[in-house]
Amino acid sequence: MDFDETQASAPSGTDLAAAARLQLSFEQAPVGLLCLDPDGRIVRVNERVCQLLELDEAALLGRHYRQCLADGDDAQITAGQAQLLAEPGRPQRHEVRLLGHGGRPHWVQLTRYAIVDGAGRPSSQVWWVSDIAQRRQLKNMLQLSNRALAACSNGVLITDASDPGHPIMYANPAFCGMTGYTLAEVMGRNCRFLQNGESEQAGVAALRAALRRNQPAHVVLRNFRKDGTAFWNELLVSPVPDEDGRIGHYVGILNDVTALKE
């Protein structure tokens, strides 16, 4: 009986169905997917990547990854390329900017790994791409807020409202300069240590009453620096609610009004 090699090597219906399912999985994946050859050129891309970058498939196929990354971001990818191919299946993770329509950068979380062929040689790379623009924007805003607090000329304190002792969680440099205490010396302490025992002041009672009602307060207190010298402190305290509306922290703004008081 003759043996038809052509028929023997032809893909079966099961193979074709499996290939079709694989294609659908690639296209319908909840994250962006890129396939690259071992040299780093894009050979396949799914619709989610095209939507993210506002580019069609033809604009991405055949491009080298260095052409798709913002200046400076390609260095970390290139640095790990040899190790990626030498250790197939072991993922590498990066936060990089992919260039989209008009060269606009898009922050993404990139997870990539290499795949080998039947002979064990690296045959391709798979890149998983997740949009992290909002996360990066939040991170940038937090960094900006920290810099703004650090640069503020008024003393700034943040305390933990969930703890009955209202321990200090943050103090900016202006507070440390005003009081003479270092950040390490004030962290975890209640602000009343600045009163040095003078807790019967009218402003203290008003402040405590406002805190019990979770309301803002504006008082003037006689406080003491680390070296024992007294100063008059104009204090504004505001409650900070969390996402559920519960008061999680208090922010205090301190202003030395000794000269004005005198």
Short mmCIF file of C-alpha atoms in Angstrom, two decimals:
data_model
loop_
_atom_site.label_atom_id
_atom_site.label_comp_id
_atom_site.label_asym_id
_atom_site.label_seq_id
_atom_site.Cartn_x
_atom_site.Cartn_y
_atom_site.Cartn_z
CA MET A 1 0.00 0.00 0.00
CA ASP A 2 1.35 3.39 -1.04
CA PHE A 3 2.05 5.93 1.72
CA ASP A 4 1.00 9.49 0.87
CA GLU A 5 3.47 11.77 2.68
CA THR A 6 1.50 14.87 1.67
CA GLN A 7 -1.63 13.61 3.35
CA ALA A 8 0.33 12.45 6.39
CA SER A 9 1.85 15.88 6.96
CA ALA A 10 -1.33 17.82 6.36
CA PRO A 11 -2.87 19.30 9.52
CA SER A 12 -5.88 17.46 10.83
CA GLY A 13 -9.22 19.02 11.63
CA THR A 14 -8.32 18.86 15.31
CA ASP A 15 -5.08 20.77 14.68
CA LEU A 16 -6.91 23.43 12.70
CA ALA A 17 -9.53 23.82 15.43
CA ALA A 18 -6.79 24.15 18.07
CA ALA A 19 -5.03 26.78 15.96
CA ALA A 20 -8.31 28.68 15.56
CA ARG A 21 -8.88 28.63 19.33
CA LEU A 22 -5.33 29.84 19.91
CA GLN A 23 -5.89 32.71 17.48
CA LEU A 24 -9.12 33.67 19.25
CA SER A 25 -7.37 33.55 22.62
CA PHE A 26 -4.65 35.83 21.28
CA GLU A 27 -7.15 38.34 19.89
CA GLN A 28 -9.54 38.30 22.85
CA ALA A 29 -6.93 38.34 25.63
CA PRO A 30 -7.75 40.90 28.37
CA VAL A 31 -4.25 42.41 27.98
CA GLY A 32 -2.22 43.53 25.02
CA LEU A 33 -0.08 40.82 23.41
CA LEU A 34 2.94 41.15 21.15
CA CYS A 35 4.98 38.37 19.57
CA LEU A 36 8.53 39.20 18.53
CA ASP A 37 11.21 37.16 16.81
CA PRO A 38 14.46 36.46 18.69
CA ASP A 39 16.01 39.60 17.20
CA GLY A 40 13.25 41.76 18.64
CA ARG A 41 11.06 42.48 15.62
CA ILE A 42 7.27 42.39 15.98
CA VAL A 43 5.68 39.52 14.08
CA ARG A 44 2.24 39.51 15.67
CA VAL A 45 0.08 41.94 17.63
CA ASN A 46 -3.44 41.76 19.02
CA GLU A 47 -6.22 44.34 18.81
CA ARG A 48 -5.86 45.53 22.39
CA VAL A 49 -2.33 46.80 21.73
CA CYS A 50 -3.53 48.54 18.57
CA GLN A 51 -6.31 50.26 20.51
CA LEU A 52 -3.96 51.34 23.29
CA LEU A 53 -1.42 52.84 20.90
CA GLU A 54 -4.04 54.06 18.38
CA LEU A 55 -2.11 52.32 15.60
CA ASP A 56 -3.19 49.66 13.15
CA GLU A 57 -1.49 46.29 12.89
CA ALA A 58 0.38 47.21 9.72
CA ALA A 59 2.07 50.13 11.49
CA LEU A 60 3.55 47.77 14.10
CA LEU A 61 4.44 44.59 12.24
CA GLY A 62 8.11 44.36 11.31
CA ARG A 63 9.20 47.15 13.63
CA HIS A 64 12.03 46.56 16.09
CA TYR A 65 11.13 47.10 19.73
CA ARG A 66 13.62 49.95 19.95
CA GLN A 67 11.45 51.86 17.47
CA CYS A 68 8.42 51.42 19.76
CA LEU A 69 9.91 52.64 23.03
CA ALA A 70 10.43 56.16 24.36
CA ASP A 71 13.97 57.47 24.64
CA GLY A 72 15.82 55.81 27.47
CA ASP A 73 13.29 53.03 28.02
CA ASP A 74 14.82 50.74 25.41
CA ALA A 75 18.03 50.48 27.49
CA GLN A 76 16.46 48.33 30.22
CA ILE A 77 14.86 46.05 27.61
CA THR A 78 18.12 45.64 25.70
CA ALA A 79 20.05 45.00 28.90
CA GLY A 80 17.90 41.96 29.70
CA GLN A 81 17.62 40.61 26.17
CA ALA A 82 20.47 38.08 26.36
CA GLN A 83 19.24 36.69 29.67
CA LEU A 84 15.67 36.52 28.34
CA LEU A 85 16.70 34.28 25.44
CA ALA A 86 19.05 32.22 27.62
CA GLU A 87 16.30 31.44 30.16
CA PRO A 88 13.11 30.63 28.20
CA GLY A 89 9.89 30.80 30.20
CA ARG A 90 11.39 33.01 32.90
CA PRO A 91 9.53 36.34 32.84
CA GLN A 92 11.01 39.80 33.02
CA ARG A 93 8.92 42.79 34.11
CA HIS A 94 9.37 46.43 33.24
CA GLU A 95 7.50 49.72 33.37
CA VAL A 96 8.15 51.45 30.06
CA ARG A 97 6.59 53.92 27.64
CA LEU A 98 5.37 52.53 24.32
CA LEU A 99 5.08 55.07 21.52
CA GLY A 100 1.64 55.38 19.98
CA HIS A 101 0.03 57.53 17.33
CA GLY A 102 2.02 60.70 16.70
CA GLY A 103 4.80 59.49 18.96
CA ARG A 104 2.70 59.91 22.10
CA PRO A 105 4.11 57.79 24.97
CA HIS A 106 1.88 55.37 26.89
CA TRP A 107 3.00 53.97 30.25
CA VAL A 108 2.62 50.18 30.34
CA GLN A 109 3.51 47.27 32.59
CA LEU A 110 5.46 44.91 30.34
CA THR A 111 5.91 41.22 31.16
CA ARG A 112 7.93 39.27 28.62
CA TYR A 113 9.38 35.79 28.23
CA ALA A 114 11.01 33.69 25.51
CA ILE A 115 9.65 30.54 23.86
CA VAL A 116 11.78 27.77 22.37
CA ASP A 117 11.16 25.55 19.35
CA GLY A 118 11.28 21.73 19.22
CA ALA A 119 15.07 21.80 19.18
CA GLY A 120 15.22 23.96 22.32
CA ARG A 121 16.33 27.11 20.50
CA PRO A 122 14.68 30.48 21.28
CA SER A 123 12.08 30.98 18.56
CA SER A 124 10.11 34.00 19.74
CA GLN A 125 9.32 36.42 22.53
CA VAL A 126 5.90 37.08 24.02
CA TRP A 127 5.15 40.47 25.55
CA TRP A 128 2.15 41.04 27.83
CA VAL A 129 1.21 44.71 27.86
CA SER A 130 -1.03 46.32 30.53
CA ASP A 131 -2.02 49.99 30.55
CA ILE A 132 -0.80 51.67 33.77
CA ALA A 133 -1.31 55.32 32.78
CA GLN A 134 -3.67 56.01 35.70
CA ARG A 135 -1.32 54.33 38.17
CA ARG A 136 1.63 56.36 36.92
CA GLN A 137 -0.45 59.55 37.06
CA LEU A 138 -1.37 58.81 40.67
CA LYS A 139 2.26 58.05 41.49
CA ASN A 140 3.35 61.36 39.93
CA MET A 141 0.66 63.24 41.86
CA LEU A 142 1.78 61.65 45.13
CA GLN A 143 5.39 62.59 44.41
CA LEU A 144 4.30 66.14 43.62
CA SER A 145 2.28 66.31 46.85
CA ASN A 146 5.28 65.11 48.86
CA ARG A 147 7.53 67.71 47.28
CA ALA A 148 4.92 70.43 47.90
CA LEU A 149 4.58 69.47 51.57
CA ALA A 150 8.35 69.38 51.97
CA ALA A 151 8.68 72.83 50.39
CA CYS A 152 5.85 74.42 52.40
CA SER A 153 7.01 77.22 54.71
CA ASN A 154 4.36 76.32 57.30
CA GLY A 155 4.68 73.30 59.55
CA VAL A 156 2.58 70.37 58.35
CA LEU A 157 1.55 67.32 60.39
CA ILE A 158 -0.51 64.28 59.47
CA THR A 159 -1.91 62.15 62.28
CA ASP A 160 -3.71 58.80 62.39
CA ALA A 161 -7.38 59.33 63.28
CA SER A 162 -8.03 55.60 63.66
CA ASP A 163 -5.79 55.51 66.76
CA PRO A 164 -7.22 57.19 69.90
CA GLY A 165 -3.78 58.64 70.57
CA HIS A 166 -3.69 60.39 67.16
CA PRO A 167 0.00 59.52 66.59
CA ILE A 168 2.00 61.62 64.15
CA MET A 169 2.54 59.86 60.81
CA TYR A 170 4.24 62.69 58.92
CA ALA A 171 5.97 65.96 59.73
CA ASN A 172 7.49 68.23 57.10
CA PRO A 173 10.88 69.98 57.38
CA ALA A 174 9.26 73.30 58.34
CA PHE A 175 7.70 71.67 61.42
CA CYS A 176 11.06 70.21 62.43
CA GLY A 177 12.72 73.60 61.95
CA MET A 178 9.99 75.35 63.95
CA THR A 179 10.10 72.96 66.92
CA GLY A 180 13.72 71.78 66.89
CA TYR A 181 12.68 68.11 66.85
CA THR A 182 13.79 65.66 64.19
CA LEU A 183 11.28 63.57 62.27
CA ALA A 184 12.39 60.44 64.13
CA GLU A 185 11.72 62.16 67.46
CA VAL A 186 8.11 63.07 66.65
CA MET A 187 6.92 60.02 64.69
CA GLY A 188 4.29 58.07 66.63
CA ARG A 189 3.83 60.75 69.32
CA ASN A 190 0.72 62.77 70.12
CA CYS A 191 1.03 66.49 69.36
CA ARG A 192 0.34 67.39 72.99
CA PHE A 193 4.01 66.77 73.81
CA LEU A 194 4.57 70.27 72.39
CA GLN A 195 2.43 71.74 75.21
CA ASN A 196 4.99 70.69 77.84
CA GLY A 197 2.30 70.15 80.46
CA GLU A 198 0.27 73.28 79.68
CA SER A 199 -2.82 71.30 78.70
CA GLU A 200 -5.37 73.60 80.36
CA GLN A 201 -5.18 76.25 77.66
CA ALA A 202 -8.48 77.35 76.15
CA GLY A 203 -7.24 76.39 72.70
CA VAL A 204 -6.59 72.80 73.82
CA ALA A 205 -10.19 72.34 74.98
CA ALA A 206 -11.51 73.75 71.71
CA LEU A 207 -9.23 71.46 69.71
CA ARG A 208 -10.31 68.35 71.61
CA ALA A 209 -13.98 69.23 71.16
CA ALA A 210 -13.52 69.62 67.40
CA LEU A 211 -11.68 66.29 67.13
CA ARG A 212 -14.48 64.51 69.01
CA ARG A 213 -16.96 65.83 66.42
CA ASN A 214 -14.60 65.15 63.48
CA GLN A 215 -14.72 68.84 62.60
CA PRO A 216 -12.06 71.34 61.53
CA ALA A 217 -10.40 73.43 64.22
CA HIS A 218 -8.57 76.78 64.30
CA VAL A 219 -6.81 77.56 67.56
CA VAL A 220 -3.77 79.36 68.94
CA LEU A 221 -1.65 77.39 71.42
CA ARG A 222 1.39 78.12 73.53
CA ASN A 223 3.91 75.41 72.58
CA PHE A 224 7.51 74.69 73.46
CA ARG A 225 10.49 73.89 71.28
CA LYS A 226 12.92 71.09 72.04
CA ASP A 227 15.29 73.56 73.73
CA GLY A 228 12.48 74.66 76.08
CA THR A 229 11.74 78.06 74.55
CA ALA A 230 8.07 78.92 74.18
CA PHE A 231 6.36 80.01 70.98
CA TRP A 232 2.78 80.76 69.94
CA ASN A 233 1.43 78.35 67.38
CA GLU A 234 -1.55 79.11 65.17
CA LEU A 235 -2.91 75.65 64.37
CA LEU A 236 -5.45 74.71 61.70
CA VAL A 237 -6.63 71.09 61.78
CA SER A 238 -8.77 69.42 59.12
CA PRO A 239 -10.19 65.88 59.03
CA VAL A 240 -9.34 63.79 55.95
CA PRO A 241 -11.99 61.22 54.92
CA ASP A 242 -11.15 57.99 53.10
CA GLU A 243 -12.96 56.59 50.03
CA ASP A 244 -15.87 55.45 52.23
CA GLY A 245 -16.27 58.81 53.95
CA ARG A 246 -14.71 57.70 57.24
CA ILE A 247 -12.19 60.03 58.86
CA GLY A 248 -8.85 58.28 58.57
CA HIS A 249 -6.40 61.12 59.20
CA TYR A 250 -6.05 64.70 60.35
CA VAL A 251 -3.88 67.32 58.69
CA GLY A 252 -2.50 70.09 60.85
CA ILE A 253 -1.00 73.35 59.57
CA LEU A 254 1.23 75.18 62.06
CA ASN A 255 2.27 78.81 61.88
CA ASP A 256 4.60 80.51 64.35
CA VAL A 257 2.77 83.71 65.37
CA THR A 258 4.96 84.60 68.35
CA ALA A 259 5.92 88.01 66.99
CA LEU A 260 2.30 88.85 66.19
CA LYS A 261 1.13 87.63 69.61
CA GLU A 262 3.70 89.74 71.40
#
